């Protein structure tokens, strides 16, 4: 599925040299941009589904998109007789659900051809206008480079043809970004970090409302049992609707790239994912980020200094 042509800005970055090297230039085309919302850790944007206004959560940590049963009825989406999807969430395997057919999806000036999307439940979602119809997952997001600028409330979708080091930074950058190497896990992205001096694996997950550390990783760091139980917390569920207990715990130091966050408060909860930490919305809220699926690189520039306790959020 390819995005339809749109009126877009074509940026030709600096060529390394004349002649054959010119063919290795970095070509960037901005296909669309949209306003971005952050409602207590729910990152969403307006779209049009089947020609009708809706909002979708932006979820780089989900393998696939999803629409709710209520949204499917409101938008008049037909069931897909040939496909069903087994939903998995942070708590483990859920149930097999029916799919519906999206005639098309429009984001800004960009129109995407229709596809089959599972129908599921969201345990919580923000009250916004237009209402949230579901989520946009990594299967669609990974077709682009994403300019995710939560501090300035905008998201950009770019097509990148990477052939040289000319793609080593986002376009139009007047200030330096730090480049952090990413690894692909299907359509999802991981990076390496350190927490209290120990290496941890991290999933880039804009669908998580906070940074969520697995209870197994917390246990390796010596945070378990009565020590974790003394921390505040509650019970929540993911799209699999499996309830799980979480706690907020203050750690000493989280290092991602060259940036060190002192005394971070992380959500500790069971994770079925084979990673230690979900890098969620509270981290993105204070940074301009370019997620480059074309080059497997996360470009980051902090906007708000991170000092003292971090914003807490539920999973």
mmCIF file of C-alpha atoms in Angstrom:
data_model
loop_
_atom_site.group_PDB
_atom_site.id
_atom_site.type_symbol
_atom_site.label_atom_id
_atom_site.label_comp_id
_atom_site.label_asym_id
_atom_site.label_seq_id
_atom_site.Cartn_x
_atom_site.Cartn_y
_atom_site.Cartn_z
ATOM 1 C CA UNK A 1 0.000 0.000 0.000
ATOM 2 C CA UNK A 2 1.525 3.292 -1.086
ATOM 3 C CA UNK A 3 0.466 6.833 -0.246
ATOM 4 C CA UNK A 4 -1.174 8.709 -3.082
ATOM 5 C CA UNK A 5 0.671 11.717 -4.533
ATOM 6 C CA UNK A 6 0.197 14.927 -2.626
ATOM 7 C CA UNK A 7 1.284 18.550 -2.772
ATOM 8 C CA UNK A 8 4.503 18.244 -0.808
ATOM 9 C CA UNK A 9 7.835 19.861 -0.232
ATOM 10 C CA UNK A 10 10.764 18.139 -1.950
ATOM 11 C CA UNK A 11 14.029 18.855 -0.144
ATOM 12 C CA UNK A 12 17.278 17.944 -1.885
ATOM 13 C CA UNK A 13 19.977 17.775 0.779
ATOM 14 C CA UNK A 14 23.604 18.680 0.210
ATOM 15 C CA UNK A 15 25.369 16.386 -2.239
ATOM 16 C CA UNK A 16 28.643 14.881 -1.182
ATOM 17 C CA UNK A 17 30.323 15.617 -4.504
ATOM 18 C CA UNK A 18 29.662 16.002 -8.174
ATOM 19 C CA UNK A 19 29.554 13.081 -10.578
ATOM 20 C CA UNK A 20 28.674 9.526 -9.436
ATOM 21 C CA UNK A 21 28.501 10.519 -5.757
ATOM 22 C CA UNK A 22 25.591 12.819 -6.564
ATOM 23 C CA UNK A 23 23.436 9.745 -7.059
ATOM 24 C CA UNK A 24 23.898 8.999 -3.350
ATOM 25 C CA UNK A 25 22.163 12.172 -2.217
ATOM 26 C CA UNK A 26 19.504 12.067 0.475
ATOM 27 C CA UNK A 27 16.062 12.728 -0.995
ATOM 28 C CA UNK A 28 13.357 13.842 1.420
ATOM 29 C CA UNK A 29 9.730 14.476 0.544
ATOM 30 C CA UNK A 30 7.241 15.663 3.136
ATOM 31 C CA UNK A 31 3.975 13.903 2.363
ATOM 32 C CA UNK A 32 1.768 15.245 5.150
ATOM 33 C CA UNK A 33 1.682 16.919 8.515
ATOM 34 C CA UNK A 34 -0.998 17.007 11.174
ATOM 35 C CA UNK A 35 -1.565 18.532 14.615
ATOM 36 C CA UNK A 36 -0.573 16.295 17.488
ATOM 37 C CA UNK A 37 -2.241 16.082 20.899
ATOM 38 C CA UNK A 38 -0.942 14.887 24.240
ATOM 39 C CA UNK A 39 -3.788 14.256 26.669
ATOM 40 C CA UNK A 40 -2.221 12.883 29.853
ATOM 41 C CA UNK A 41 0.037 10.569 27.854
ATOM 42 C CA UNK A 42 -2.396 9.735 25.039
ATOM 43 C CA UNK A 43 -0.727 10.880 21.795
ATOM 44 C CA UNK A 44 -3.309 11.345 19.038
ATOM 45 C CA UNK A 45 -3.863 13.115 15.727
ATOM 46 C CA UNK A 46 -6.890 13.928 13.545
ATOM 47 C CA UNK A 47 -7.546 11.801 10.435
ATOM 48 C CA UNK A 48 -10.371 11.018 8.044
ATOM 49 C CA UNK A 49 -11.655 7.449 7.854
ATOM 50 C CA UNK A 50 -14.078 6.619 5.073
ATOM 51 C CA UNK A 51 -14.391 10.384 4.558
ATOM 52 C CA UNK A 52 -15.428 11.045 8.159
ATOM 53 C CA UNK A 53 -13.475 12.920 10.818
ATOM 54 C CA UNK A 54 -11.861 10.869 13.572
ATOM 55 C CA UNK A 55 -8.746 10.766 15.743
ATOM 56 C CA UNK A 56 -6.233 7.943 16.037
ATOM 57 C CA UNK A 57 -3.694 7.233 18.757
ATOM 58 C CA UNK A 58 -0.133 7.190 17.372
ATOM 59 C CA UNK A 59 1.384 3.893 18.528
ATOM 60 C CA UNK A 60 4.857 2.942 17.308
ATOM 61 C CA UNK A 61 4.849 0.021 19.768
ATOM 62 C CA UNK A 62 1.857 -1.758 18.222
ATOM 63 C CA UNK A 63 2.428 -4.167 15.343
ATOM 64 C CA UNK A 64 -0.877 -3.224 13.760
ATOM 65 C CA UNK A 65 -3.627 -0.647 13.833
ATOM 66 C CA UNK A 66 -7.005 -1.086 15.484
ATOM 67 C CA UNK A 67 -10.477 0.431 15.452
ATOM 68 C CA UNK A 68 -13.001 0.141 18.248
ATOM 69 C CA UNK A 69 -16.374 -1.555 17.815
ATOM 70 C CA UNK A 70 -18.185 1.746 18.424
ATOM 71 C CA UNK A 71 -16.040 3.548 15.823
ATOM 72 C CA UNK A 72 -16.555 0.800 13.240
ATOM 73 C CA UNK A 73 -20.318 1.201 13.633
ATOM 74 C CA UNK A 74 -20.182 5.015 13.618
ATOM 75 C CA UNK A 75 -17.995 5.103 10.504
ATOM 76 C CA UNK A 76 -19.989 2.441 8.658
ATOM 77 C CA UNK A 77 -17.065 0.038 8.214
ATOM 78 C CA UNK A 78 -17.850 -3.396 6.754
ATOM 79 C CA UNK A 79 -16.537 -6.606 8.296
ATOM 80 C CA UNK A 80 -13.754 -8.426 6.468
ATOM 81 C CA UNK A 81 -15.125 -11.950 5.913
ATOM 82 C CA UNK A 82 -11.665 -13.373 5.220
ATOM 83 C CA UNK A 83 -9.556 -12.109 8.099
ATOM 84 C CA UNK A 84 -9.393 -12.188 11.884
ATOM 85 C CA UNK A 85 -6.532 -11.023 14.130
ATOM 86 C CA UNK A 86 -5.066 -12.373 17.347
ATOM 87 C CA UNK A 87 -4.477 -9.335 19.555
ATOM 88 C CA UNK A 88 -1.479 -9.294 21.856
ATOM 89 C CA UNK A 89 -0.866 -6.672 24.511
ATOM 90 C CA UNK A 90 1.687 -5.927 27.196
ATOM 91 C CA UNK A 91 0.002 -8.472 29.450
ATOM 92 C CA UNK A 92 0.155 -11.354 26.966
ATOM 93 C CA UNK A 93 -2.027 -12.979 24.348
ATOM 94 C CA UNK A 94 -5.594 -11.777 24.122
ATOM 95 C CA UNK A 95 -8.325 -13.129 21.881
ATOM 96 C CA UNK A 96 -8.903 -13.481 18.161
ATOM 97 C CA UNK A 97 -11.080 -10.614 16.916
ATOM 98 C CA UNK A 98 -12.813 -9.798 13.621
ATOM 99 C CA UNK A 99 -11.411 -7.314 11.104
ATOM 100 C CA UNK A 100 -13.106 -4.473 9.269
ATOM 101 C CA UNK A 101 -12.269 -2.936 5.901
ATOM 102 C CA UNK A 102 -11.036 0.654 5.753
ATOM 103 C CA UNK A 103 -11.911 2.114 2.328
ATOM 104 C CA UNK A 104 -9.207 4.758 2.831
ATOM 105 C CA UNK A 105 -7.411 6.744 5.472
ATOM 106 C CA UNK A 106 -6.464 10.424 5.055
ATOM 107 C CA UNK A 107 -3.789 12.170 7.127
ATOM 108 C CA UNK A 108 -3.358 15.843 6.327
ATOM 109 C CA UNK A 109 -3.091 15.995 2.519
ATOM 110 C CA UNK A 110 -2.047 12.350 2.205
ATOM 111 C CA UNK A 111 -4.458 9.555 1.348
ATOM 112 C CA UNK A 112 -3.658 5.894 2.074
ATOM 113 C CA UNK A 113 -5.416 3.048 0.341
ATOM 114 C CA UNK A 114 -7.762 0.911 2.390
ATOM 115 C CA UNK A 115 -6.815 -2.229 4.264
ATOM 116 C CA UNK A 116 -8.107 -4.757 6.764
ATOM 117 C CA UNK A 117 -7.867 -3.675 10.429
ATOM 118 C CA UNK A 118 -8.765 -5.587 13.607
ATOM 119 C CA UNK A 119 -11.661 -4.486 15.806
ATOM 120 C CA UNK A 120 -10.746 -4.340 19.471
ATOM 121 C CA UNK A 121 -11.155 -2.523 22.745
ATOM 122 C CA UNK A 122 -9.052 0.274 24.168
ATOM 123 C CA UNK A 123 -8.987 0.110 27.980
ATOM 124 C CA UNK A 124 -8.830 3.905 28.129
ATOM 125 C CA UNK A 125 -8.746 6.781 25.677
ATOM 126 C CA UNK A 126 -8.899 10.563 25.825
ATOM 127 C CA UNK A 127 -12.033 12.606 25.205
ATOM 128 C CA UNK A 128 -11.072 14.652 22.149
ATOM 129 C CA UNK A 129 -12.763 16.155 19.110
ATOM 130 C CA UNK A 130 -13.012 14.377 16.721
ATOM 131 C CA UNK A 131 -13.376 11.272 18.910
ATOM 132 C CA UNK A 132 -10.715 8.558 19.028
ATOM 133 C CA UNK A 133 -11.599 5.702 16.666
ATOM 134 C CA UNK A 134 -8.611 3.462 17.450
ATOM 135 C CA UNK A 135 -4.889 3.506 16.890
ATOM 136 C CA UNK A 136 -2.394 3.744 14.038
ATOM 137 C CA UNK A 137 0.292 1.100 14.432
ATOM 138 C CA UNK A 138 3.822 0.437 13.229
ATOM 139 C CA UNK A 139 2.659 -1.463 10.147
ATOM 140 C CA UNK A 140 1.606 1.908 8.668
ATOM 141 C CA UNK A 141 3.936 4.283 10.534
ATOM 142 C CA UNK A 142 7.048 2.359 9.425
ATOM 143 C CA UNK A 143 6.379 3.266 5.786
ATOM 144 C CA UNK A 144 7.555 6.787 6.557
ATOM 145 C CA UNK A 145 10.067 8.767 8.537
ATOM 146 C CA UNK A 146 8.182 10.474 11.374
ATOM 147 C CA UNK A 147 8.831 14.007 12.558
ATOM 148 C CA UNK A 148 7.340 13.650 16.029
ATOM 149 C CA UNK A 149 7.406 17.067 17.694
ATOM 150 C CA UNK A 150 5.201 16.723 20.741
ATOM 151 C CA UNK A 151 6.390 19.959 22.457
ATOM 152 C CA UNK A 152 5.154 21.942 19.427
ATOM 153 C CA UNK A 153 2.159 19.661 18.811
ATOM 154 C CA UNK A 154 2.839 18.472 15.268
ATOM 155 C CA UNK A 155 3.675 15.294 13.375
ATOM 156 C CA UNK A 156 5.198 15.089 9.904
ATOM 157 C CA UNK A 157 5.238 12.129 7.522
ATOM 158 C CA UNK A 158 8.244 11.984 5.199
ATOM 159 C CA UNK A 159 9.391 9.738 2.383
ATOM 160 C CA UNK A 160 13.150 9.184 2.528
ATOM 161 C CA UNK A 161 15.535 7.765 -0.044
ATOM 162 C CA UNK A 162 18.727 7.282 1.904
ATOM 163 C CA UNK A 163 21.959 6.788 -0.003
ATOM 164 C CA UNK A 164 24.610 8.691 1.897
ATOM 165 C CA UNK A 165 25.582 10.480 5.094
ATOM 166 C CA UNK A 166 23.488 13.395 3.809
ATOM 167 C CA UNK A 167 20.638 11.648 5.655
ATOM 168 C CA UNK A 168 22.523 11.891 8.944
ATOM 169 C CA UNK A 169 20.262 14.614 10.346
ATOM 170 C CA UNK A 170 16.653 15.813 9.999
ATOM 171 C CA UNK A 171 15.988 18.473 7.332
ATOM 172 C CA UNK A 172 16.070 22.147 8.201
ATOM 173 C CA UNK A 173 17.768 21.549 11.553
ATOM 174 C CA UNK A 174 19.165 24.798 12.976
ATOM 175 C CA UNK A 175 20.304 23.015 16.130
ATOM 176 C CA UNK A 176 22.036 19.655 16.435
ATOM 177 C CA UNK A 177 20.126 16.446 17.032
ATOM 178 C CA UNK A 178 21.700 13.423 18.684
ATOM 179 C CA UNK A 179 21.565 10.279 16.558
ATOM 180 C CA UNK A 180 20.792 7.019 18.397
ATOM 181 C CA UNK A 181 21.061 3.694 16.573
ATOM 182 C CA UNK A 182 17.888 1.600 16.320
ATOM 183 C CA UNK A 183 17.259 -2.081 15.606
ATOM 184 C CA UNK A 184 14.252 -3.328 13.674
ATOM 185 C CA UNK A 185 11.899 -5.834 15.276
ATOM 186 C CA UNK A 186 9.536 -6.380 12.372
ATOM 187 C CA UNK A 187 8.039 -2.893 11.950
ATOM 188 C CA UNK A 188 8.911 -1.847 15.501
ATOM 189 C CA UNK A 189 12.121 -0.249 16.761
ATOM 190 C CA UNK A 190 14.430 -0.938 19.682
ATOM 191 C CA UNK A 191 17.447 0.765 21.208
ATOM 192 C CA UNK A 192 19.940 0.111 23.988
ATOM 193 C CA UNK A 193 20.063 2.135 27.223
ATOM 194 C CA UNK A 194 21.338 1.879 30.789
ATOM 195 C CA UNK A 195 19.364 2.067 34.018
ATOM 196 C CA UNK A 196 21.207 2.391 37.322
ATOM 197 C CA UNK A 197 24.358 1.282 35.552
ATOM 198 C CA UNK A 198 22.854 -1.857 34.000
ATOM 199 C CA UNK A 199 22.193 -2.389 30.258
ATOM 200 C CA UNK A 200 18.524 -2.583 29.265
ATOM 201 C CA UNK A 201 16.687 -3.124 25.982
ATOM 202 C CA UNK A 202 14.122 -0.475 25.047
ATOM 203 C CA UNK A 203 11.107 -0.487 22.715
ATOM 204 C CA UNK A 204 10.219 2.869 21.121
ATOM 205 C CA UNK A 205 6.538 2.946 22.094
ATOM 206 C CA UNK A 206 4.522 6.139 21.693
ATOM 207 C CA UNK A 207 1.411 4.162 22.648
ATOM 208 C CA UNK A 208 2.639 3.697 26.228
ATOM 209 C CA UNK A 209 1.537 6.606 28.412
ATOM 210 C CA UNK A 210 4.724 6.479 30.470
ATOM 211 C CA UNK A 211 8.105 4.764 30.521
ATOM 212 C CA UNK A 212 7.239 1.242 31.659
ATOM 213 C CA UNK A 213 9.902 -1.044 33.094
ATOM 214 C CA UNK A 214 9.195 -4.760 33.256
ATOM 215 C CA UNK A 215 8.945 -6.315 36.698
ATOM 216 C CA UNK A 216 11.585 -8.847 35.576
ATOM 217 C CA UNK A 217 14.045 -6.032 34.795
ATOM 218 C CA UNK A 218 13.228 -4.314 38.089
ATOM 219 C CA UNK A 219 13.941 -7.571 39.872
ATOM 220 C CA UNK A 220 17.365 -7.786 38.186
ATOM 221 C CA UNK A 221 18.050 -4.278 39.482
ATOM 222 C CA UNK A 222 17.143 -5.333 43.022
ATOM 223 C CA UNK A 223 13.690 -3.732 43.064
ATOM 224 C CA UNK A 224 11.117 -6.361 43.958
ATOM 225 C CA UNK A 225 8.954 -7.726 46.737
ATOM 226 C CA UNK A 226 8.296 -5.423 49.680
ATOM 227 C CA UNK A 227 10.451 -2.673 48.202
ATOM 228 C CA UNK A 228 8.277 -2.415 45.093
ATOM 229 C CA UNK A 229 5.078 -3.069 47.028
ATOM 230 C CA UNK A 230 5.721 0.009 49.168
ATOM 231 C CA UNK A 231 5.551 2.246 46.096
ATOM 232 C CA UNK A 232 2.255 3.822 44.948
ATOM 233 C CA UNK A 233 0.500 2.331 41.945
ATOM 234 C CA UNK A 234 -2.686 0.675 40.782
ATOM 235 C CA UNK A 235 -4.174 -1.789 38.294
ATOM 236 C CA UNK A 236 -4.489 -1.298 34.552
ATOM 237 C CA UNK A 237 -4.858 -3.290 31.320
ATOM 238 C CA UNK A 238 -3.639 -3.117 27.721
ATOM 239 C CA UNK A 239 -5.530 -3.897 24.514
ATOM 240 C CA UNK A 240 -5.481 -7.555 25.553
ATOM 241 C CA UNK A 241 -7.625 -6.444 28.551
ATOM 242 C CA UNK A 242 -5.490 -8.501 30.940
ATOM 243 C CA UNK A 243 -5.422 -6.608 34.272
ATOM 244 C CA UNK A 244 -1.964 -6.099 35.749
ATOM 245 C CA UNK A 245 -0.614 -4.339 38.810
ATOM 246 C CA UNK A 246 1.822 -1.472 38.371
ATOM 247 C CA UNK A 247 3.920 0.661 40.718
ATOM 248 C CA UNK A 248 5.825 3.928 40.359
ATOM 249 C CA UNK A 249 9.420 3.584 41.496
ATOM 250 C CA UNK A 250 12.196 6.157 41.591
ATOM 251 C CA UNK A 251 15.473 4.916 40.133
ATOM 252 C CA UNK A 252 18.845 6.650 40.278
ATOM 253 C CA UNK A 253 19.822 7.227 36.666
ATOM 254 C CA UNK A 254 18.507 6.470 33.167
ATOM 255 C CA UNK A 255 20.939 6.943 30.263
ATOM 256 C CA UNK A 256 19.650 7.037 26.675
ATOM 257 C CA UNK A 257 22.281 8.036 24.141
ATOM 258 C CA UNK A 258 24.349 10.795 25.742
ATOM 259 C CA UNK A 259 21.446 12.099 27.857
ATOM 260 C CA UNK A 260 21.255 11.250 31.536
ATOM 261 C CA UNK A 261 17.995 11.606 33.473
ATOM 262 C CA UNK A 262 18.540 11.733 37.232
ATOM 263 C CA UNK A 263 16.024 10.257 39.654
ATOM 264 C CA UNK A 264 13.541 9.086 36.995
ATOM 265 C CA UNK A 265 10.198 7.782 38.217
ATOM 266 C CA UNK A 266 9.309 4.781 36.059
ATOM 267 C CA UNK A 267 6.154 2.696 35.910
ATOM 268 C CA UNK A 268 7.006 -0.909 36.848
ATOM 269 C CA UNK A 269 4.597 -3.515 35.473
ATOM 270 C CA UNK A 270 4.618 -7.028 33.974
ATOM 271 C CA UNK A 271 5.509 -7.022 30.270
ATOM 272 C CA UNK A 272 4.969 -9.908 27.878
ATOM 273 C CA UNK A 273 7.276 -8.078 25.451
ATOM 274 C CA UNK A 274 10.880 -9.410 25.208
ATOM 275 C CA UNK A 275 12.225 -5.979 26.218
ATOM 276 C CA UNK A 276 13.035 -4.299 29.520
ATOM 277 C CA UNK A 277 11.531 -0.829 28.989
ATOM 278 C CA UNK A 278 8.780 0.756 26.908
ATOM 279 C CA UNK A 279 9.853 4.284 25.977
ATOM 280 C CA UNK A 280 6.501 6.026 26.318
ATOM 281 C CA UNK A 281 4.774 9.375 25.915
ATOM 282 C CA UNK A 282 6.300 11.069 28.978
ATOM 283 C CA UNK A 283 9.734 10.819 27.327
ATOM 284 C CA UNK A 284 8.505 12.175 23.980
ATOM 285 C CA UNK A 285 6.689 15.074 25.662
ATOM 286 C CA UNK A 286 9.969 16.867 26.392
ATOM 287 C CA UNK A 287 11.784 16.237 23.103
ATOM 288 C CA UNK A 288 11.744 16.932 19.407
ATOM 289 C CA UNK A 289 12.155 13.503 17.806
ATOM 290 C CA UNK A 290 12.687 12.242 14.272
ATOM 291 C CA UNK A 291 12.039 8.502 13.966
ATOM 292 C CA UNK A 292 13.875 7.408 10.826
ATOM 293 C CA UNK A 293 12.686 4.012 9.670
ATOM 294 C CA UNK A 294 14.709 4.550 6.473
ATOM 295 C CA UNK A 295 18.036 4.761 8.324
ATOM 296 C CA UNK A 296 17.153 2.925 11.583
ATOM 297 C CA UNK A 297 18.055 6.023 13.576
ATOM 298 C CA UNK A 298 16.346 7.992 16.333
ATOM 299 C CA UNK A 299 17.224 11.705 16.152
ATOM 300 C CA UNK A 300 16.587 13.486 19.463
ATOM 301 C CA UNK A 301 16.765 17.054 20.732
ATOM 302 C CA UNK A 302 15.584 17.797 24.302
ATOM 303 C CA UNK A 303 13.290 20.809 24.644
ATOM 304 C CA UNK A 304 12.346 20.822 28.331
ATOM 305 C CA UNK A 305 15.078 20.076 30.925
ATOM 306 C CA UNK A 306 14.425 16.857 32.818
ATOM 307 C CA UNK A 307 15.106 17.454 36.506
ATOM 308 C CA UNK A 308 13.721 15.810 39.615
ATOM 309 C CA UNK A 309 10.733 13.468 39.492
ATOM 310 C CA UNK A 310 9.257 12.820 36.070
ATOM 311 C CA UNK A 311 5.623 13.031 35.077
ATOM 312 C CA UNK A 312 3.905 9.878 36.195
ATOM 313 C CA UNK A 313 1.523 7.966 34.013
ATOM 314 C CA UNK A 314 -0.374 4.724 33.938
ATOM 315 C CA UNK A 315 0.654 2.034 31.449
#
